[in-house]
Structure formats: C-alpha cells, structure tokens
GROMACS .gro file of C-alpha atoms in nm:
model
  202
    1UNK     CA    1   3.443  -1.152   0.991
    2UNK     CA    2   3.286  -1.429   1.143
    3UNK     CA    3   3.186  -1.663   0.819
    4UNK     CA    4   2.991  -1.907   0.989
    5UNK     CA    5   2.819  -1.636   1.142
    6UNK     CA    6   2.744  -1.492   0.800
    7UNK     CA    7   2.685  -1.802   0.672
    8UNK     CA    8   2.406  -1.879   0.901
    9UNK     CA    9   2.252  -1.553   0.828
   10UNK     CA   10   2.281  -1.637   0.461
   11UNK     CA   11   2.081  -1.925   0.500
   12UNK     CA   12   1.861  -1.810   0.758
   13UNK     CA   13   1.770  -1.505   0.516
   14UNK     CA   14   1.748  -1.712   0.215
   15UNK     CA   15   1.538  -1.991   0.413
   16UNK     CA   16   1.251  -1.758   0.476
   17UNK     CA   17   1.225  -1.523   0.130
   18UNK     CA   18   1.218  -1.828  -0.077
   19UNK     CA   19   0.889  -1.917  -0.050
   20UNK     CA   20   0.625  -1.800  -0.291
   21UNK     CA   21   0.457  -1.505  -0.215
   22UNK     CA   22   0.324  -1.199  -0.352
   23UNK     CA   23   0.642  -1.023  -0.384
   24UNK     CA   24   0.826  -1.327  -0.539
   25UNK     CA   25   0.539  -1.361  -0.769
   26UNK     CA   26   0.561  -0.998  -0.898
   27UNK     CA   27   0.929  -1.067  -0.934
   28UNK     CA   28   0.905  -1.356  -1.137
   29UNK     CA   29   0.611  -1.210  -1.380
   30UNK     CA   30   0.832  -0.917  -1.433
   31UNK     CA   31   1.119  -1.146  -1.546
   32UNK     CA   32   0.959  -1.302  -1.737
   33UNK     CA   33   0.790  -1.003  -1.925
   34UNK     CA   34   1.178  -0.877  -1.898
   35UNK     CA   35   1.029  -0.587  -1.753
   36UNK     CA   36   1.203  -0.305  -1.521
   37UNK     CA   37   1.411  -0.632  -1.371
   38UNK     CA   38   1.696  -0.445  -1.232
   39UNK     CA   39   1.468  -0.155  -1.120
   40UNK     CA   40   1.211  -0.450  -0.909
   41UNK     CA   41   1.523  -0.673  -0.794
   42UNK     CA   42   1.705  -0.348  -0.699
   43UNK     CA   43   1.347  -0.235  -0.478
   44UNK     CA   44   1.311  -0.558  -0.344
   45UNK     CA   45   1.649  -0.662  -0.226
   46UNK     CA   46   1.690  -0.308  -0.084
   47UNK     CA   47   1.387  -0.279   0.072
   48UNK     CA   48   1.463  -0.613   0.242
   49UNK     CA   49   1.820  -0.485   0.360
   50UNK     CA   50   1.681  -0.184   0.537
   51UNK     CA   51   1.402  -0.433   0.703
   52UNK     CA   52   1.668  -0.648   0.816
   53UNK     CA   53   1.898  -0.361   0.941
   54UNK     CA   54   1.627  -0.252   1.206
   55UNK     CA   55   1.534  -0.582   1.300
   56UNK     CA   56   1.898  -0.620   1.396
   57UNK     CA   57   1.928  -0.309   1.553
   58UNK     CA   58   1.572  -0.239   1.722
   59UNK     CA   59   1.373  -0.422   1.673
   60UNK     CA   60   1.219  -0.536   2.007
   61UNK     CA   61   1.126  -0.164   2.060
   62UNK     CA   62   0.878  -0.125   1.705
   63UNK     CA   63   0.589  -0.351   1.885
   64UNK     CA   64   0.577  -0.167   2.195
   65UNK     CA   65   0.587   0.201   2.068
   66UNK     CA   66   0.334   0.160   1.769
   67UNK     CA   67   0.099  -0.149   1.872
   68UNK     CA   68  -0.171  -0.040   1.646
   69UNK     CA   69   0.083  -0.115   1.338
   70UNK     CA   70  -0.001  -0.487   1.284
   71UNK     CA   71  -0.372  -0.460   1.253
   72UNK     CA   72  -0.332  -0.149   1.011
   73UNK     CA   73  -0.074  -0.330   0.820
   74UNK     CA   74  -0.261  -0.626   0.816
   75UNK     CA   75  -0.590  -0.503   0.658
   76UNK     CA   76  -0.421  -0.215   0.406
   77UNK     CA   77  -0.210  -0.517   0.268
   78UNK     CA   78  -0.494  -0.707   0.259
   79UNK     CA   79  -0.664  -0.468   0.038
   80UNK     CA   80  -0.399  -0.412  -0.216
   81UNK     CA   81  -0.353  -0.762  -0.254
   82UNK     CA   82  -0.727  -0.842  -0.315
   83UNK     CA   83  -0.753  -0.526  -0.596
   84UNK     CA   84  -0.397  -0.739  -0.748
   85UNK     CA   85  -0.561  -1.071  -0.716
   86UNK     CA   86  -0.852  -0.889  -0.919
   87UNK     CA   87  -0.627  -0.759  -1.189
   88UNK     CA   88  -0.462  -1.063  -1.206
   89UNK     CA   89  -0.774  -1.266  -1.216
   90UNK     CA   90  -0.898  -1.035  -1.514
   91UNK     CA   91  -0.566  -1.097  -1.725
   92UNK     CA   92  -0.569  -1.441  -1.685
   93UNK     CA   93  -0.920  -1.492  -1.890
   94UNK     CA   94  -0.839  -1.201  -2.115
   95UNK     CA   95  -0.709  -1.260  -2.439
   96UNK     CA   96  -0.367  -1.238  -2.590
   97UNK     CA   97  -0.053  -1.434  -2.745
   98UNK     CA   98   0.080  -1.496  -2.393
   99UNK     CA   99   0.277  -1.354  -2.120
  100UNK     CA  100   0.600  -1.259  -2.291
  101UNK     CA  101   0.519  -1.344  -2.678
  102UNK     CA  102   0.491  -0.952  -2.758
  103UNK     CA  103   0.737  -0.812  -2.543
  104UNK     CA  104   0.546  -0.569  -2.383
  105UNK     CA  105   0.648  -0.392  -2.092
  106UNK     CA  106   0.420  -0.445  -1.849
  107UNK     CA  107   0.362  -0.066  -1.708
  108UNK     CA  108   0.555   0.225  -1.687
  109UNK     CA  109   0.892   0.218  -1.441
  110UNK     CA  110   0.709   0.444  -1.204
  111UNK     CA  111   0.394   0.223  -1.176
  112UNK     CA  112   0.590  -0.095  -1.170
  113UNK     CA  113   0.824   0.048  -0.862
  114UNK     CA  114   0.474   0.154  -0.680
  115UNK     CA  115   0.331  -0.161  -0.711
  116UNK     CA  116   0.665  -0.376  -0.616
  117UNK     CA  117   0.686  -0.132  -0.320
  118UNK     CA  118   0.343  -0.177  -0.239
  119UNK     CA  119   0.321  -0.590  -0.243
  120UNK     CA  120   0.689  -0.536  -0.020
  121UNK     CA  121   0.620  -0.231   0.259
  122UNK     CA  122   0.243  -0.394   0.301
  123UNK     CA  123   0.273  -0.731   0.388
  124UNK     CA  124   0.298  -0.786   0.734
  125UNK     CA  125   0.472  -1.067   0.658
  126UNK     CA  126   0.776  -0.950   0.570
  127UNK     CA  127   0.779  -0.758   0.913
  128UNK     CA  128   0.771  -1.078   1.070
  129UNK     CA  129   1.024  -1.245   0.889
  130UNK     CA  130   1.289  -0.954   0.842
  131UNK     CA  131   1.224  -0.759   1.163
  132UNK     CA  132   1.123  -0.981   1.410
  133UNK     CA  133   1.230  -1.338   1.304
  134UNK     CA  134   1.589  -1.209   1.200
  135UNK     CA  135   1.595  -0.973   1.446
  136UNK     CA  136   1.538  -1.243   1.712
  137UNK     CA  137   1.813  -1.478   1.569
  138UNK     CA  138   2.050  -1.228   1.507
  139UNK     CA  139   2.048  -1.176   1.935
  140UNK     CA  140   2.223  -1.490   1.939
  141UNK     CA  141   2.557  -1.342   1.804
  142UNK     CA  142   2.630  -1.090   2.037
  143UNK     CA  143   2.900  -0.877   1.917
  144UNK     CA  144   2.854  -1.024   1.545
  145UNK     CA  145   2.496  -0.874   1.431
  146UNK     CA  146   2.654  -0.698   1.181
  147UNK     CA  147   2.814  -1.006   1.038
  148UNK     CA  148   2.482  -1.237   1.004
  149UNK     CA  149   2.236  -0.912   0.905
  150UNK     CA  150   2.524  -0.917   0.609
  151UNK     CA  151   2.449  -1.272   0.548
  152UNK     CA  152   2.108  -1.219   0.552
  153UNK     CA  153   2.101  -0.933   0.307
  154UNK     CA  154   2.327  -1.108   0.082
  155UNK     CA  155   2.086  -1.365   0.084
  156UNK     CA  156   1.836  -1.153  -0.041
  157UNK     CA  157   2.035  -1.007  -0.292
  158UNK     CA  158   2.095  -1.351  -0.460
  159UNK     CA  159   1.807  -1.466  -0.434
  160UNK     CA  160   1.583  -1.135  -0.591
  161UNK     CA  161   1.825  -1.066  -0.867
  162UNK     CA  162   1.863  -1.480  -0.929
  163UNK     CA  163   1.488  -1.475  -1.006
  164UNK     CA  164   1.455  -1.162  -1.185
  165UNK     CA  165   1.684  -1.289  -1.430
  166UNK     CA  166   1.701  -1.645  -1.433
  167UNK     CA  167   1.322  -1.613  -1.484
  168UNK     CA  168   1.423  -1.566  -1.882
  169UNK     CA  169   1.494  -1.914  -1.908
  170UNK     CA  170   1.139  -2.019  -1.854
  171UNK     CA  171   1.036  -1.782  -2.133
  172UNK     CA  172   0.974  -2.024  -2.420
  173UNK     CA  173   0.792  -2.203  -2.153
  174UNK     CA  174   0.513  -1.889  -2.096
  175UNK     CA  175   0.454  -1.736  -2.447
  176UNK     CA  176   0.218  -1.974  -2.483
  177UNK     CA  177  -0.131  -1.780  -2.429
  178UNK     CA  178  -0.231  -2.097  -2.141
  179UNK     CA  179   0.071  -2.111  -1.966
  180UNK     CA  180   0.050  -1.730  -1.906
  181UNK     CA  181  -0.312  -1.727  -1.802
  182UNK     CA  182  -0.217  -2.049  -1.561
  183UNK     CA  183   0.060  -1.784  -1.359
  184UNK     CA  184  -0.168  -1.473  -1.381
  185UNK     CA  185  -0.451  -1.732  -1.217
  186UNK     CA  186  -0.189  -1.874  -0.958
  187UNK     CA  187  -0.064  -1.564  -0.911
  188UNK     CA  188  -0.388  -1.419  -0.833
  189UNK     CA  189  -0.477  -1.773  -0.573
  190UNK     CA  190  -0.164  -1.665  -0.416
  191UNK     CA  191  -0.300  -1.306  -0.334
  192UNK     CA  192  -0.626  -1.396  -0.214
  193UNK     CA  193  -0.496  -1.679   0.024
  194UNK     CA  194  -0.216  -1.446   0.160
  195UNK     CA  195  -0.510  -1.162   0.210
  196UNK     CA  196  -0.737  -1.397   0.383
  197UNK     CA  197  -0.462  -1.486   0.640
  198UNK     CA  198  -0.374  -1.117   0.704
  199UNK     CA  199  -0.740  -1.038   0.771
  200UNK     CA  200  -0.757  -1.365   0.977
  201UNK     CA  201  -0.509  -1.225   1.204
  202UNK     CA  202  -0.588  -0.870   1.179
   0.00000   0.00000   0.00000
C-alpha cells in the first residue's frame, strides 16, 4: 500500500465531511441524546463508503447517463430539509428540561435510520463531494484508487463515529433547556440555508 497515497485520501475525505451540515448536525443531536449512535454513525460512514467507491470507480459516467438527477435531487432534498428545519424550529421554542436532561430516545431505530438516510442519500451535496470531487482526485493515482478511496473512507469512519460519541462530552453542556433550544434553532438555520442553495442551483 501506498501510505501517502492513503494518507492524502484520508485528509482529502476528512477535509470535505467536516464541515457542518445537515447530516453532521443529525449526528451530533443524536449523540448527544445518546440515541441509536452506532446505528446513525454505522448509516452514515457506510453510506459515505459506497458514495466514494463509485466515484472512484465511475463516476464520470453518472452525469451523462441520468442528467435529470441533479435537479431532482436538488429540489426532493430541498424539501426534506425544509419539513426538518420546521420540526426543528418547533422543538426549539417548545418546552422541556433540555436536550439530553431526560434521556429520551429521540424516535424509534427505524425512524431515526430513515431520517439519517434521508438528510445523507438527498443532499446533492454529498454527490458532489464523494462522487465527483473524490472521484476526480482519486484519477490522479492511477493504479492506486483503491489505496486513497481507503483513505477516504477511513476518514469518514473516524470522523462519524468520533462525533457520535465524543458528542457525550458536551452533555452537561446541553441539558440545560437554552442550550438545547440554541442547537435545535441552529440546527434548523443550517437546513434552511443548505435548502435555499439546492433550490438556487436546481
């Protein structure tokens, strides 16, 4: 194996997933609630090593055999993440004793996996940063794909499950009934701003 090769894929993969978005913001609520963790890190980092597997492999071909894709993608994950903003919007002047003071689960596993899924498979920005981004970088290791889409995923792997469960740390921080309505509100900023750029470009 190539390490620098993987090691460029590492940080390439970890460079663009860090960044706060919807999914990262589900993850991080979840943690926090301690909530299906394993089950939403597990869906996420998965979902992102199958992304990055085709972008390796073929991606080039996706745009040019479905070009109607992007706008569709665009405006159904624009929807879901304006009905989330919504919900989020609504728990955040709701009352209660704060995010994680009850230790409530947040949602049934199957609801919580359809809505992770949901925020992951319909933003057409993770398209664009798995499949096409990666998959255009990764063309500059001929012969070693393999070796930086393994960096990549790794990256994504740390990075899901670091959040998941390192969000317990900041738990003191959000039972506190205002410091949980201040995420669900940023959470739900987050959602609207990412839905008006997918419309913008849709």
């Amino acid at each position: 194996m190539d390490f620098s090769v993987f090691i460029t894929g590492f940080g390439m993969g970890l460079g663009l997933i860090v960044a706060i978005g919807a999914q990262n913001a589900f993850v991080l609520r979840q943690g926090l609630r301690g909530s299906h963790v394993l089950a939403v890190c597990l869906a996420c980092a998965v979902s992102d090593a199958i992304l990055i597997a085709i972008g390796v492999t073929s991606f080039a071909g996706i745009a040019r055999i479905l070009p109607w894709l992007d706008p569709v993608m665009r405006i159904a994950g624009a929807a879901f993440l304006i009905w989330y903003a919504i919900r989020s919007l609504r728990s955040a002047f709701a009352p209660g004793d704060g995010l994680v003071a009850d230790g409530a689960e947040g949602g049934t596993l199957a609801r919580t996996l359809v809505t992770c899924l949901a925020l992951t498979w319909l933003n057409p920005h993770v398209y664009l940063d798995t499949v096409v981004l990666l998959g255009t970088i990764s063309t500059q290791f001929a012969g070693s794909q393999v070796v930086f889409a393994s960096g990549a995923i790794t990256a994504s792997f740390v990075f899901f499950f670091s959040l998941g469960y390192g969000a317990r740390w900041l738990r003191p921080l959000f039972a506190r009934p205002s410091a949980g309505r201040i995420l669900d509100a940023a959470i739900a900023l987050v959602m609207t701003a990412i839905a008006i750029r997918l419309l913008a470009g849709a």
